Structures are given as C-alpha cells and as structure tokens.
Tab-separated table of C-alpha atoms and ligand atoms in Angstrom:
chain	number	residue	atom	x	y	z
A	1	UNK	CA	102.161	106.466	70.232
A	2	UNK	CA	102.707	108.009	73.700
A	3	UNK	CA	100.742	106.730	76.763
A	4	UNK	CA	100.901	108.819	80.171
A	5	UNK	CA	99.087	107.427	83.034
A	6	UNK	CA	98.105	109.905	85.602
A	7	UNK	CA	97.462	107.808	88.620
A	8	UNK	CA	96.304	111.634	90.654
A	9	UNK	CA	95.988	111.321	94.097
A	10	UNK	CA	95.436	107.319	93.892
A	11	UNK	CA	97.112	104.272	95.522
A	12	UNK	CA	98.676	103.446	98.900
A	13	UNK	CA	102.010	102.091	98.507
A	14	UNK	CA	100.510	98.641	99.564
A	15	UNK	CA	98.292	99.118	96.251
A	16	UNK	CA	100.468	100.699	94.195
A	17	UNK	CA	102.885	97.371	94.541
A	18	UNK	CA	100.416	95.578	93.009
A	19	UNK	CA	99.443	97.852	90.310
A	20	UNK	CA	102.724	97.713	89.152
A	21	UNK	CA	102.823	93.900	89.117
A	22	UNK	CA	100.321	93.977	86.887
A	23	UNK	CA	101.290	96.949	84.743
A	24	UNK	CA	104.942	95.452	83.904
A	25	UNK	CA	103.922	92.761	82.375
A	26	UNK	CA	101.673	95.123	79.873
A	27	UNK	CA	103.770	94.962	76.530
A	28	UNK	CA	103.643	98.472	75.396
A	29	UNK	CA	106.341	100.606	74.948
A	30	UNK	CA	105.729	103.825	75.076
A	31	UNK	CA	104.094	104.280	78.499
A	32	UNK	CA	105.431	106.572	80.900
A	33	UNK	CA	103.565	106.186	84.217
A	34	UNK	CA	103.157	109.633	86.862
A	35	UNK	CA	101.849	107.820	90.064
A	36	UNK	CA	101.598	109.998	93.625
A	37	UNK	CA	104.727	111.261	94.847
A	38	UNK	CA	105.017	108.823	97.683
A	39	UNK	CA	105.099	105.807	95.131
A	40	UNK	CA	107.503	107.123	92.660
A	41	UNK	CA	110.269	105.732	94.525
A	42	UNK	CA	108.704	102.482	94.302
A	43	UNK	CA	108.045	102.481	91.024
A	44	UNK	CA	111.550	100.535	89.984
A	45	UNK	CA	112.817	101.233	86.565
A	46	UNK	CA	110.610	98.767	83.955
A	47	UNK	CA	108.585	101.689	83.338
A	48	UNK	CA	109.276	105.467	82.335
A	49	UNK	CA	108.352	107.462	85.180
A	50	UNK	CA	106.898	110.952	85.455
A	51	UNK	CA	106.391	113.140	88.116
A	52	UNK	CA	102.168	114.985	88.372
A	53	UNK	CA	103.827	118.139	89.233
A	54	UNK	CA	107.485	119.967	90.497
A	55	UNK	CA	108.676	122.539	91.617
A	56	UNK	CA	109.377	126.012	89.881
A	57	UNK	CA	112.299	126.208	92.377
A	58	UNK	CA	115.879	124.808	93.071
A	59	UNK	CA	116.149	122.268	96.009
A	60	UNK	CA	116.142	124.884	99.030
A	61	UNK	CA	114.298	126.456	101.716
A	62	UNK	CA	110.781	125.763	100.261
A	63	UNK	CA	108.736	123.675	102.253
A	64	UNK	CA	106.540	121.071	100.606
A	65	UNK	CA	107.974	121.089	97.477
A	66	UNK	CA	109.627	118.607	95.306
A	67	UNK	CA	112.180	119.630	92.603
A	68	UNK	CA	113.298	118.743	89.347
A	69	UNK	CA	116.646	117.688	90.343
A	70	UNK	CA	115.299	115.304	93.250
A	71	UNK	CA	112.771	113.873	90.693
A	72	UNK	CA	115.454	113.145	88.670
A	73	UNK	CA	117.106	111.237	91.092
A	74	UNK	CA	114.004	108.412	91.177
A	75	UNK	CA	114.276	107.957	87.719
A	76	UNK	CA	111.749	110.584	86.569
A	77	UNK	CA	112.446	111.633	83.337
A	78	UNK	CA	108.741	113.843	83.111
A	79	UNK	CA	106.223	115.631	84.576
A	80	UNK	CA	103.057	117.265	83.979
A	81	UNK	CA	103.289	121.170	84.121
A	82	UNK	CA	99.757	122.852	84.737
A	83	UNK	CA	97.303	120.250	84.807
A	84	UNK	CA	93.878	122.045	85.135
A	85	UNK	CA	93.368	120.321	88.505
A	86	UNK	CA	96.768	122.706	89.366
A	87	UNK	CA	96.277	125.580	87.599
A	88	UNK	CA	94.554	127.807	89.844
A	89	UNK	CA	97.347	127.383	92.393
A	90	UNK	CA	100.034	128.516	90.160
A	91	UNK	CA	100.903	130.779	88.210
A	92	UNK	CA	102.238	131.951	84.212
A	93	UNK	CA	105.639	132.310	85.727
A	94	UNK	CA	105.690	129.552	88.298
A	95	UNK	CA	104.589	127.109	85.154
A	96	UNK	CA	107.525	128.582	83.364
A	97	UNK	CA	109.884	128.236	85.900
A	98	UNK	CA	108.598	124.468	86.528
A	99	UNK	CA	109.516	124.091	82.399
A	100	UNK	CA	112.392	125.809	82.938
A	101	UNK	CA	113.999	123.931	86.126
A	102	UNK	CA	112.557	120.367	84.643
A	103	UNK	CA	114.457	121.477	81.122
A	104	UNK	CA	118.437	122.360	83.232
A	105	UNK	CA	117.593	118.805	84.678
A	106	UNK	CA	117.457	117.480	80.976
A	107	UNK	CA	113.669	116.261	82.150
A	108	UNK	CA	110.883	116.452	79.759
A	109	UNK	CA	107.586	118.644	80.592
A	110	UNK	CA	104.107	117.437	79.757
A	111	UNK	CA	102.535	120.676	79.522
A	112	UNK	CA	98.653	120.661	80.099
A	113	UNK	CA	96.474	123.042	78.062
A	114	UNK	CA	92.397	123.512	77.224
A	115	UNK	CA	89.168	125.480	77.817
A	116	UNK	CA	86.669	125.031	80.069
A	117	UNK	CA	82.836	124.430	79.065
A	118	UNK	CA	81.948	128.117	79.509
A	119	UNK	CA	85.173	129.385	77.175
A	120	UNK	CA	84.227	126.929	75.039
A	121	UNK	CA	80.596	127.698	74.474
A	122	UNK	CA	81.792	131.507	74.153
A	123	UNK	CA	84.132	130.473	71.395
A	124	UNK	CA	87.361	131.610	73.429
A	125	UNK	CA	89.186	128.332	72.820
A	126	UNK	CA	92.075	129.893	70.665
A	127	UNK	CA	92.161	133.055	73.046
A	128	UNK	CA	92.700	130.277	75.924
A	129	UNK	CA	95.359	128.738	73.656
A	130	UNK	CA	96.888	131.671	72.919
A	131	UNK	CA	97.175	132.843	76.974
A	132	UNK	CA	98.876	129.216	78.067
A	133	UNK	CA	101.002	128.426	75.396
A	134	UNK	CA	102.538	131.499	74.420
A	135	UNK	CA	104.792	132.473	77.573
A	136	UNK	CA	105.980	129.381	76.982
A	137	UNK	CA	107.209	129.705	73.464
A	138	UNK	CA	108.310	133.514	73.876
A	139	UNK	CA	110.758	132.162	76.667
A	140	UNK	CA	111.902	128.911	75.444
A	141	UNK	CA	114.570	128.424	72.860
A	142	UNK	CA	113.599	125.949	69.104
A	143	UNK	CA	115.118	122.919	70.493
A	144	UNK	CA	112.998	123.218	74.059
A	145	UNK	CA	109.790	123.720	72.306
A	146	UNK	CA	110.632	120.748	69.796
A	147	UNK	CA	111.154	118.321	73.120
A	148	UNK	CA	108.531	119.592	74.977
A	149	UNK	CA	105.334	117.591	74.940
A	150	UNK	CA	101.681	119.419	74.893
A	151	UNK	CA	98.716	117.262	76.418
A	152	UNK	CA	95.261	118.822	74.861
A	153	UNK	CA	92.716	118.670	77.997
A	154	UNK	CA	89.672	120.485	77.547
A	155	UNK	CA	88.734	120.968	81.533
A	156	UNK	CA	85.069	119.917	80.731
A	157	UNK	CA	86.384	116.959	79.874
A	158	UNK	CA	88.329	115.090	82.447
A	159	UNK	CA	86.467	112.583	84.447
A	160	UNK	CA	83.228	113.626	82.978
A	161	UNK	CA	82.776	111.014	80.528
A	162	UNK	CA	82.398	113.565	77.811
A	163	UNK	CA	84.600	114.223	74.696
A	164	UNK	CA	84.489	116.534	72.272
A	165	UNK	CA	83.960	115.495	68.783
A	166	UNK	CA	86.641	114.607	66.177
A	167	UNK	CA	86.651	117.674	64.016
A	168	UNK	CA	86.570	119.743	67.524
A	169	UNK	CA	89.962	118.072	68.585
A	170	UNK	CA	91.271	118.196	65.125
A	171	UNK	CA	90.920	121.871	65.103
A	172	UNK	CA	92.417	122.462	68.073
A	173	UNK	CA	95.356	120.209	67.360
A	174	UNK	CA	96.172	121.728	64.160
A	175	UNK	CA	96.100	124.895	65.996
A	176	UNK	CA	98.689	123.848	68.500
A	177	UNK	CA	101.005	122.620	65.955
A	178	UNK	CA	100.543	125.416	63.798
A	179	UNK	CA	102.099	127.233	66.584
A	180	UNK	CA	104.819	124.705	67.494
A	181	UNK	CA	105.138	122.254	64.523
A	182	UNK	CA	107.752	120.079	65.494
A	183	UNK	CA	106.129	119.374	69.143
A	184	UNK	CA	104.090	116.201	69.908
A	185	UNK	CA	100.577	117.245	71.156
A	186	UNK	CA	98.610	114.022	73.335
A	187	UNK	CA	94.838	114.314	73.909
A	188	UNK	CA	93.971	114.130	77.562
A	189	UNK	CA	89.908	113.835	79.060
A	190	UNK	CA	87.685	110.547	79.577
A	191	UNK	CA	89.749	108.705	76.702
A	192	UNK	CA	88.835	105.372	77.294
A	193	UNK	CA	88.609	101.380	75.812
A	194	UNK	CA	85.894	102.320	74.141
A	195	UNK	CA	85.710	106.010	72.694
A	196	UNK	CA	89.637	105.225	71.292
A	197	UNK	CA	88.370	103.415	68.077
A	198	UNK	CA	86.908	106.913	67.197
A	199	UNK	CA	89.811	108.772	68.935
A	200	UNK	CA	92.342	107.114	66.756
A	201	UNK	CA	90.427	108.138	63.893
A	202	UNK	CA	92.307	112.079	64.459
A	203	UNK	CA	95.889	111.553	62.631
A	204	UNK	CA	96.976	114.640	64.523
A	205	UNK	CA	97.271	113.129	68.187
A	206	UNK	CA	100.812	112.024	68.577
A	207	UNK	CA	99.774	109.727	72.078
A	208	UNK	CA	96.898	110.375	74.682
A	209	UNK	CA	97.008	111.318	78.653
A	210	UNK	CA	94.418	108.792	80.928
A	211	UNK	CA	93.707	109.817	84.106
A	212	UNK	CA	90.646	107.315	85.179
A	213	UNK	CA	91.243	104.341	83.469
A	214	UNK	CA	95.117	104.379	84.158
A	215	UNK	CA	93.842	102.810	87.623
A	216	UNK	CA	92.314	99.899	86.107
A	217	UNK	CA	94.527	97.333	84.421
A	218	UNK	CA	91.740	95.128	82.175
A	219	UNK	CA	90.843	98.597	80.752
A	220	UNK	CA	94.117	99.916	79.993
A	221	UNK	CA	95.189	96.650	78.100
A	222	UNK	CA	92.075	96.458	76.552
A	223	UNK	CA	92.825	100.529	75.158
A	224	UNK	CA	96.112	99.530	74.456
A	225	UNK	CA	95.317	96.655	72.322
A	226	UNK	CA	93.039	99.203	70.054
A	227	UNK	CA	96.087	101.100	69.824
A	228	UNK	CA	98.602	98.846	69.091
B	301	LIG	P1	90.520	111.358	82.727
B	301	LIG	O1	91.697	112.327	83.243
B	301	LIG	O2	91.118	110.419	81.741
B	301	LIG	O3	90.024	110.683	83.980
B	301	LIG	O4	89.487	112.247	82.118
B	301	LIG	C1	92.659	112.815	82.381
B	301	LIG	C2	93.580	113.733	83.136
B	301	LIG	O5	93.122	114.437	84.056
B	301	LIG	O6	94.779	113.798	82.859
C-alpha cells in the first residue's frame, strides 16, 4: 500500500536532516516522501522522493518555477498535481500541462481531487469529480491514465480532524475507478494512527496521502504498523 508524506511548507534544512534520520530507519516500503523544495536535494536516495508541485513549463524564462526535468535530476520520481491548497492558483490547463511535462520526464503525477464542505452538502461531489478528472482523461493516452496516481482529498477534510465516513469514501472511490479502472486512487485528509483501523476497513484505497502526521515520526510508525 502506497504512503506519500506531504511535509507542506515544513522543516528547515537543519530539521529536515533529522527527520530523515529518523524516517530511514522506518521499514516500509512503499513510502515516497514530498518534503519543501529546498530539502529535496537533501533528501539522499533511501527514500522515493516527490516533488509538492512543478511546473506546467519547460526549464526557461519563468521565474520561480521548478520543472519536471530539474526535479528529475534530485531523484524525484513524483509530484502532487493540484493539491487543493494550489488549486486556486492554477489552472485546468496549467494542471494538464504539469501532468503532461512530469509524464515526457517519465515522472509519475499524484493528482489531487475532492469537494469542499459546501459542494458536498449540495450533493455536487460527482459534478466536482467530473470537472477535475475529466480534462485529464480526454487528453491523456490508456497507458498515462493507468500510471497516473489519484489522491481522494475532500478539502473539508485536510487538517481538520474530520473524515468522512466509510461508505462516503467508498462511493467516491468506486466512482473514480469506474472512470479510470486500472488507476490507483490514495485517500488523502486527517488520516491518522488512529482513524486507519477504520480507514483500512475500505478495500478500494490502493495507499493514503498524510499531510499532518507525516511531520511526526512516533505517529507515522505507529500508522504504519496498523498498515503493515
Ligand atoms: P492532512 O493533509 O493529513 O494534514 O489532513 C493531507 C494533505 O493535505 O495532503
């Protein structure tokens, strides 16, 4: 089962050393680890690295912006595409292209999806399913949309402490692979050491995205233990 660990915006480099320390010797071995940009290149090559975002671009005149082909250069062999904390700074196409430029660099995209509390609670989750996911299948051949990877995230979830229930992430899941059956779909939103005993429970959830407890090691063994 797939484990990504979104570190966000968290770690100096100072911390981030020791993090790792501690992380490496976790025997688990499907984790693939997105830390901050500025610790990637620290990040050695124990661990699978991805990258929290990249560019929709080619390396060039584009100031600020990282690209697939430099990621790929550290090591990275993923990133996340559209996580919600992104998506209202980019847009349909620029997610495509970022899917696009991360595929030509034989890279792997974690593509974020889910509602938010208010789409939700006006039963528009499959409408919001429909809008992000199917650019990306109209535009990317069978064998891209079997390698990509789909992280379910409803956006009223992450770093709340609230989950939706089984049969609500079961639904949704079987949705998403109705649509693109050979493609591994992660849950993503407060999973956590102690919620994953029920989490597990949902057959359909081929790994899970942490953001919060990624940054503490006693909780991440003690999740990965469960899972093991
Ligand atoms: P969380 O974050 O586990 O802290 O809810 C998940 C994410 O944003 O990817």
């Amino acid at each position: 089962m797939i484990v990504v660990l979104n570190n966000k915006s968290n770690f100096t480099p100072e911390e981030f050393k020791s993090y790792l320390e501690k992380l490496e010797k976790i025997d688990y071995s499907e984790l693939i680890l997105c830390p901050t940009f500025i610790n990637l290149a620290l990040a050695g090559d124990k661990i699978e690295l991805g990258a929290q975002d990249v560019s929709p671009y080619d390396d060039g005149a584009h100031t600020g912006e990282i690209s697939a082909k430099q990621l790929k250069t550290l090591g990275v062999k993923y990133s996340l595409v559209g996580h919600s904390e992104r998506r209202e700074f980019e847009s349909e196409e620029e997610l495509l292209n970022e899917i696009k430029k991360l595929f030509e660099n034989d890279m792997i995209p974690i593509l974020c999806v889910g509602e938010s509390k208010e789409e939700r609670e006006n039963n528009k989750v499959e409408e919001v399913l429909d809008k992000e996911l199917y650019n990306v299948i109209n535009n990317l051949s069978r064998e891209e949309q079997e390698k990509l990877i789909i992280a379910y995230e409803p956006v009223w979830s992450i770093g709340t402490g609230a989950i939706p229930t089984n049969d609500e992430i079961r639904e949704v899941l079987r949705y998403i692979k109705n649509l693109l059956p050979n493609t591994k779909v992660l849950y993503g939103g407060s999973a956590n050491e102690e919620n994953i005993d029920t989490l597990k429970e949902i057959e359909e959830i081929d790994g899970y995205l942490l953001g919060g407890i990624s940054l503490d090691i006693d909780r991440l063994q003690a999740l990965l233990d469960k899972l093991s």
